[in-house]
Amino acid sequence: MSEFWPIIDIEHVDAYPWVILPPRGGPLAPLEEWDDIQAWCHEAAEDLWVDRGLDPGPNGVDFVGATLTRAAEAFCPPGSQHWLFLHLDHPTDLPIPVCVAIGPAQRPREETLRALTLADDPEAVEPPVVKNFKAERLGEGLTTFRYVPQEDSPHLLACVRYAWQVEEHGADVVMWTAIEDIPRLIGASEDLENLAHSLAIWIP
């Protein structure tokens, strides 16, 4: 089996609402500074406070650094080959985790996009909302919104997924997030859509 070379290109992503964590495995495996994820997240926390023009006080940097570290360990553990985008309006917000992965294109296209977006998810409490979506750089795709129950919580998860098949690169791309805080997700919907429009593919 030949090696798959296309990777996610984030050059056009507006970094302001996001803390961006590259894959921790695969061809984009991180540089040496990622060996100490806690130190990296602490540095990212310092940058967040500076970028927002806010005073972190005596404990703000440590608090946010610990939050970012927990998110990195939960959603992008060592060996993960997807990108992780953590959405924060304020440094002390609980981040909205958004993951983006790429892989070799699977056929047939429509069936693959429905599978990647879980458009027919039997666990959804009601039929998912399924829409066609044309991204600026990845082209025609599919997006879904659905609610799913959790085994360990009485609260529903609100889930958003986008998927594309980019024939030019023989690649499937999927972007996904899930969060209990539905108003927060709705408030970030424009940033999510902008992220979807900003993603691209690059072949090294």
mmCIF file of C-alpha atoms in Angstrom, residues 1-202:
data_model
loop_
_atom_site.group_PDB
_atom_site.id
_atom_site.type_symbol
_atom_site.label_atom_id
_atom_site.label_comp_id
_atom_site.label_asym_id
_atom_site.label_seq_id
_atom_site.Cartn_x
_atom_site.Cartn_y
_atom_site.Cartn_z
ATOM 1 C CA MET A 1 0.000 0.000 0.000
ATOM 2 C CA SER A 2 1.465 3.367 -1.046
ATOM 3 C CA GLU A 3 1.884 6.105 1.542
ATOM 4 C CA PHE A 4 -0.818 8.789 1.701
ATOM 5 C CA TRP A 5 0.790 12.234 1.424
ATOM 6 C CA PRO A 6 -1.937 14.942 1.481
ATOM 7 C CA ILE A 7 -2.134 16.766 4.814
ATOM 8 C CA ILE A 8 -4.356 19.473 6.306
ATOM 9 C CA ASP A 9 -3.204 23.011 5.503
ATOM 10 C CA ILE A 10 -4.139 25.624 8.157
ATOM 11 C CA GLU A 11 -2.471 28.618 6.477
ATOM 12 C CA HIS A 12 -5.814 30.385 5.946
ATOM 13 C CA VAL A 13 -7.274 29.712 9.417
ATOM 14 C CA ASP A 14 -7.955 32.779 11.575
ATOM 15 C CA ALA A 15 -6.040 31.797 14.687
ATOM 16 C CA TYR A 16 -7.693 34.337 17.009
ATOM 17 C CA PRO A 17 -10.578 32.185 18.381
ATOM 18 C CA TRP A 18 -8.488 29.002 18.400
ATOM 19 C CA VAL A 19 -5.652 27.297 20.194
ATOM 20 C CA ILE A 20 -4.340 24.977 17.473
ATOM 21 C CA LEU A 21 -2.691 21.659 18.305
ATOM 22 C CA PRO A 22 -1.096 19.782 15.390
ATOM 23 C CA PRO A 23 -1.210 15.989 15.118
ATOM 24 C CA ARG A 24 0.870 14.145 17.702
ATOM 25 C CA GLY A 25 1.562 11.221 15.382
ATOM 26 C CA GLY A 26 1.927 10.392 11.679
ATOM 27 C CA PRO A 27 3.782 12.454 9.047
ATOM 28 C CA LEU A 28 3.045 15.703 10.913
ATOM 29 C CA ALA A 29 4.235 14.415 14.279
ATOM 30 C CA PRO A 30 5.180 17.390 16.481
ATOM 31 C CA LEU A 31 8.571 18.879 17.107
ATOM 32 C CA GLU A 32 10.552 18.345 20.276
ATOM 33 C CA GLU A 33 8.665 20.988 22.260
ATOM 34 C CA TRP A 34 5.611 18.724 22.095
ATOM 35 C CA ASP A 35 7.412 16.141 24.211
ATOM 36 C CA ASP A 36 6.330 18.292 27.165
ATOM 37 C CA ILE A 37 2.696 19.062 26.334
ATOM 38 C CA GLN A 38 2.159 20.683 29.742
ATOM 39 C CA ALA A 39 4.888 23.259 29.113
ATOM 40 C CA TRP A 40 3.548 23.923 25.603
ATOM 41 C CA CYS A 41 0.024 24.520 26.934
ATOM 42 C CA HIS A 42 1.332 26.824 29.662
ATOM 43 C CA GLU A 43 3.047 28.899 26.981
ATOM 44 C CA ALA A 44 -0.134 28.902 24.882
ATOM 45 C CA ALA A 45 -2.067 30.124 27.945
ATOM 46 C CA GLU A 46 0.330 33.048 28.359
ATOM 47 C CA ASP A 47 -0.179 33.950 24.696
ATOM 48 C CA LEU A 48 -3.979 33.775 25.092
ATOM 49 C CA TRP A 49 -4.038 36.363 27.864
ATOM 50 C CA VAL A 50 -1.715 38.651 25.889
ATOM 51 C CA ASP A 51 -3.707 38.274 22.655
ATOM 52 C CA ARG A 52 -6.962 39.133 24.455
ATOM 53 C CA GLY A 53 -5.367 42.109 26.207
ATOM 54 C CA LEU A 54 -6.473 40.810 29.611
ATOM 55 C CA ASP A 55 -4.778 40.630 32.997
ATOM 56 C CA PRO A 56 -4.455 36.974 34.064
ATOM 57 C CA GLY A 57 -3.927 37.849 37.712
ATOM 58 C CA PRO A 58 -1.786 35.604 39.920
ATOM 59 C CA ASN A 59 -3.349 32.279 38.859
ATOM 60 C CA GLY A 60 -4.851 32.873 35.405
ATOM 61 C CA VAL A 61 -1.991 31.480 33.340
ATOM 62 C CA ASP A 62 -1.681 28.308 35.437
ATOM 63 C CA PHE A 63 -5.467 27.760 35.386
ATOM 64 C CA VAL A 64 -5.779 28.138 31.619
ATOM 65 C CA GLY A 65 -2.611 26.118 30.994
ATOM 66 C CA ALA A 66 -4.042 23.244 33.032
ATOM 67 C CA THR A 67 -7.339 23.475 31.110
ATOM 68 C CA LEU A 68 -5.522 23.316 27.765
ATOM 69 C CA THR A 69 -3.401 20.391 28.961
ATOM 70 C CA ARG A 70 -6.485 18.401 29.991
ATOM 71 C CA ALA A 71 -8.086 19.106 26.602
ATOM 72 C CA ALA A 72 -4.927 18.059 24.735
ATOM 73 C CA GLU A 73 -4.660 14.822 26.707
ATOM 74 C CA ALA A 74 -8.369 14.042 26.250
ATOM 75 C CA PHE A 75 -8.840 14.927 22.581
ATOM 76 C CA CYS A 76 -5.348 14.662 21.073
ATOM 77 C CA PRO A 77 -3.332 12.039 22.975
ATOM 78 C CA PRO A 78 0.131 10.932 21.797
ATOM 79 C CA GLY A 79 -0.114 9.109 18.481
ATOM 80 C CA SER A 80 -3.240 10.995 17.332
ATOM 81 C CA GLN A 81 -3.068 11.924 13.653
ATOM 82 C CA HIS A 82 -5.783 14.589 13.627
ATOM 83 C CA TRP A 83 -5.611 18.338 14.225
ATOM 84 C CA LEU A 84 -7.263 19.750 17.350
ATOM 85 C CA PHE A 85 -8.707 23.263 17.412
ATOM 86 C CA LEU A 86 -9.769 24.547 20.852
ATOM 87 C CA HIS A 87 -12.274 27.398 20.645
ATOM 88 C CA LEU A 88 -12.136 29.996 23.441
ATOM 89 C CA ASP A 89 -13.853 33.383 23.513
ATOM 90 C CA HIS A 90 -12.318 34.134 26.928
ATOM 91 C CA PRO A 91 -9.166 32.419 28.208
ATOM 92 C CA THR A 92 -11.057 30.882 31.143
ATOM 93 C CA ASP A 93 -13.828 29.376 28.978
ATOM 94 C CA LEU A 94 -14.135 25.613 28.787
ATOM 95 C CA PRO A 95 -12.773 25.028 25.271
ATOM 96 C CA ILE A 96 -14.954 23.693 22.465
ATOM 97 C CA PRO A 97 -12.843 20.892 20.935
ATOM 98 C CA VAL A 98 -12.951 20.656 17.139
ATOM 99 C CA CYS A 99 -11.044 17.834 15.424
ATOM 100 C CA VAL A 100 -10.040 17.624 11.761
ATOM 101 C CA ALA A 101 -8.746 14.465 10.069
ATOM 102 C CA ILE A 102 -7.748 13.492 6.531
ATOM 103 C CA GLY A 103 -7.372 10.116 4.847
ATOM 104 C CA PRO A 104 -7.487 8.340 1.476
ATOM 105 C CA ALA A 105 -10.783 8.831 -0.378
ATOM 106 C CA GLN A 106 -13.306 6.024 -0.085
ATOM 107 C CA ARG A 107 -16.002 5.224 -2.622
ATOM 108 C CA PRO A 108 -18.873 5.724 -3.237
ATOM 109 C CA ARG A 109 -18.709 9.434 -2.443
ATOM 110 C CA GLU A 110 -22.209 10.133 -1.107
ATOM 111 C CA GLU A 111 -22.214 7.031 1.049
ATOM 112 C CA THR A 112 -18.805 7.988 2.450
ATOM 113 C CA LEU A 113 -19.849 11.551 3.293
ATOM 114 C CA ARG A 114 -22.980 10.318 5.062
ATOM 115 C CA ALA A 115 -20.876 7.849 7.026
ATOM 116 C CA LEU A 116 -18.260 10.475 7.981
ATOM 117 C CA THR A 117 -20.933 12.945 9.145
ATOM 118 C CA LEU A 118 -23.013 10.225 10.876
ATOM 119 C CA ALA A 119 -25.990 11.447 8.860
ATOM 120 C CA ASP A 120 -27.867 8.215 9.647
ATOM 121 C CA ASP A 121 -26.744 7.885 13.275
ATOM 122 C CA PRO A 122 -29.124 5.420 14.987
ATOM 123 C CA GLU A 123 -28.126 6.839 18.399
ATOM 124 C CA ALA A 124 -29.418 10.344 17.591
ATOM 125 C CA VAL A 125 -32.503 11.305 19.605
ATOM 126 C CA GLU A 126 -34.123 12.572 16.398
ATOM 127 C CA PRO A 127 -33.097 12.399 12.732
ATOM 128 C CA PRO A 128 -29.954 14.506 12.184
ATOM 129 C CA VAL A 129 -30.249 17.759 10.248
ATOM 130 C CA VAL A 130 -28.307 17.102 7.029
ATOM 131 C CA LYS A 131 -27.285 19.845 4.590
ATOM 132 C CA ASN A 132 -25.033 20.236 1.586
ATOM 133 C CA PHE A 133 -22.129 22.585 2.291
ATOM 134 C CA LYS A 134 -19.694 24.170 -0.153
ATOM 135 C CA ALA A 135 -16.433 25.169 1.500
ATOM 136 C CA GLU A 136 -14.263 27.840 -0.042
ATOM 137 C CA ARG A 137 -11.210 25.577 -0.408
ATOM 138 C CA LEU A 138 -12.398 21.974 -0.005
ATOM 139 C CA GLY A 139 -15.439 22.310 -2.255
ATOM 140 C CA GLU A 140 -18.762 20.466 -2.051
ATOM 141 C CA GLY A 141 -19.389 18.531 1.117
ATOM 142 C CA LEU A 142 -21.964 17.611 3.719
ATOM 143 C CA THR A 143 -22.699 18.908 7.213
ATOM 144 C CA THR A 144 -24.891 17.486 9.972
ATOM 145 C CA PHE A 145 -26.242 18.572 13.345
ATOM 146 C CA ARG A 146 -27.607 16.049 15.813
ATOM 147 C CA TYR A 147 -28.274 15.399 19.492
ATOM 148 C CA VAL A 148 -27.046 12.199 21.102
ATOM 149 C CA PRO A 149 -27.467 10.850 24.660
ATOM 150 C CA GLN A 150 -24.550 10.161 26.997
ATOM 151 C CA GLU A 151 -24.185 7.039 29.111
ATOM 152 C CA ASP A 152 -22.739 8.899 32.099
ATOM 153 C CA SER A 153 -24.776 12.116 31.982
ATOM 154 C CA PRO A 154 -28.437 13.169 31.756
ATOM 155 C CA HIS A 155 -27.444 15.937 29.328
ATOM 156 C CA LEU A 156 -27.521 15.541 25.562
ATOM 157 C CA LEU A 157 -24.468 16.191 23.410
ATOM 158 C CA ALA A 158 -24.919 18.616 20.518
ATOM 159 C CA CYS A 159 -22.803 17.334 17.638
ATOM 160 C CA VAL A 160 -21.698 19.075 14.442
ATOM 161 C CA ARG A 161 -19.845 17.370 11.597
ATOM 162 C CA TYR A 162 -18.550 18.436 8.182
ATOM 163 C CA ALA A 163 -17.089 16.121 5.532
ATOM 164 C CA TRP A 164 -15.649 16.461 2.051
ATOM 165 C CA GLN A 165 -14.221 14.233 -0.648
ATOM 166 C CA VAL A 166 -11.559 16.137 -2.592
ATOM 167 C CA GLU A 167 -11.043 14.266 -5.846
ATOM 168 C CA GLU A 168 -8.035 16.356 -6.879
ATOM 169 C CA HIS A 169 -6.077 14.932 -3.940
ATOM 170 C CA GLY A 170 -7.874 11.609 -3.548
ATOM 171 C CA ALA A 171 -8.702 12.589 0.017
ATOM 172 C CA ASP A 172 -11.586 12.520 2.472
ATOM 173 C CA VAL A 173 -11.656 15.231 5.145
ATOM 174 C CA VAL A 174 -13.839 15.268 8.245
ATOM 175 C CA MET A 175 -14.276 17.958 10.908
ATOM 176 C CA TRP A 176 -16.255 17.267 14.072
ATOM 177 C CA THR A 177 -17.189 18.570 17.508
ATOM 178 C CA ALA A 178 -19.538 17.660 20.361
ATOM 179 C CA ILE A 179 -20.437 19.646 23.481
ATOM 180 C CA GLU A 180 -23.124 19.744 26.172
ATOM 181 C CA ASP A 181 -23.302 23.547 26.266
ATOM 182 C CA ILE A 182 -25.712 24.086 23.379
ATOM 183 C CA PRO A 183 -25.917 27.928 23.629
ATOM 184 C CA ARG A 184 -22.112 28.045 23.602
ATOM 185 C CA LEU A 185 -21.987 25.889 20.464
ATOM 186 C CA ILE A 186 -24.592 28.067 18.754
ATOM 187 C CA GLY A 187 -22.595 31.159 19.720
ATOM 188 C CA ALA A 188 -19.483 29.649 18.100
ATOM 189 C CA SER A 189 -21.306 28.478 14.953
ATOM 190 C CA GLU A 190 -19.939 31.307 12.795
ATOM 191 C CA ASP A 191 -16.375 30.525 13.871
ATOM 192 C CA LEU A 192 -16.987 26.825 13.134
ATOM 193 C CA GLU A 193 -18.243 27.645 9.656
ATOM 194 C CA ASN A 194 -15.311 29.988 9.047
ATOM 195 C CA LEU A 195 -12.954 27.191 10.080
ATOM 196 C CA ALA A 196 -14.642 24.849 7.607
ATOM 197 C CA HIS A 197 -14.167 27.443 4.850
ATOM 198 C CA SER A 198 -10.520 27.999 5.830
ATOM 199 C CA LEU A 199 -9.291 24.402 5.775
ATOM 200 C CA ALA A 200 -7.230 23.352 2.773
ATOM 201 C CA ILE A 201 -5.020 20.483 1.610
ATOM 202 C CA TRP A 202 -1.292 20.585 1.023
#
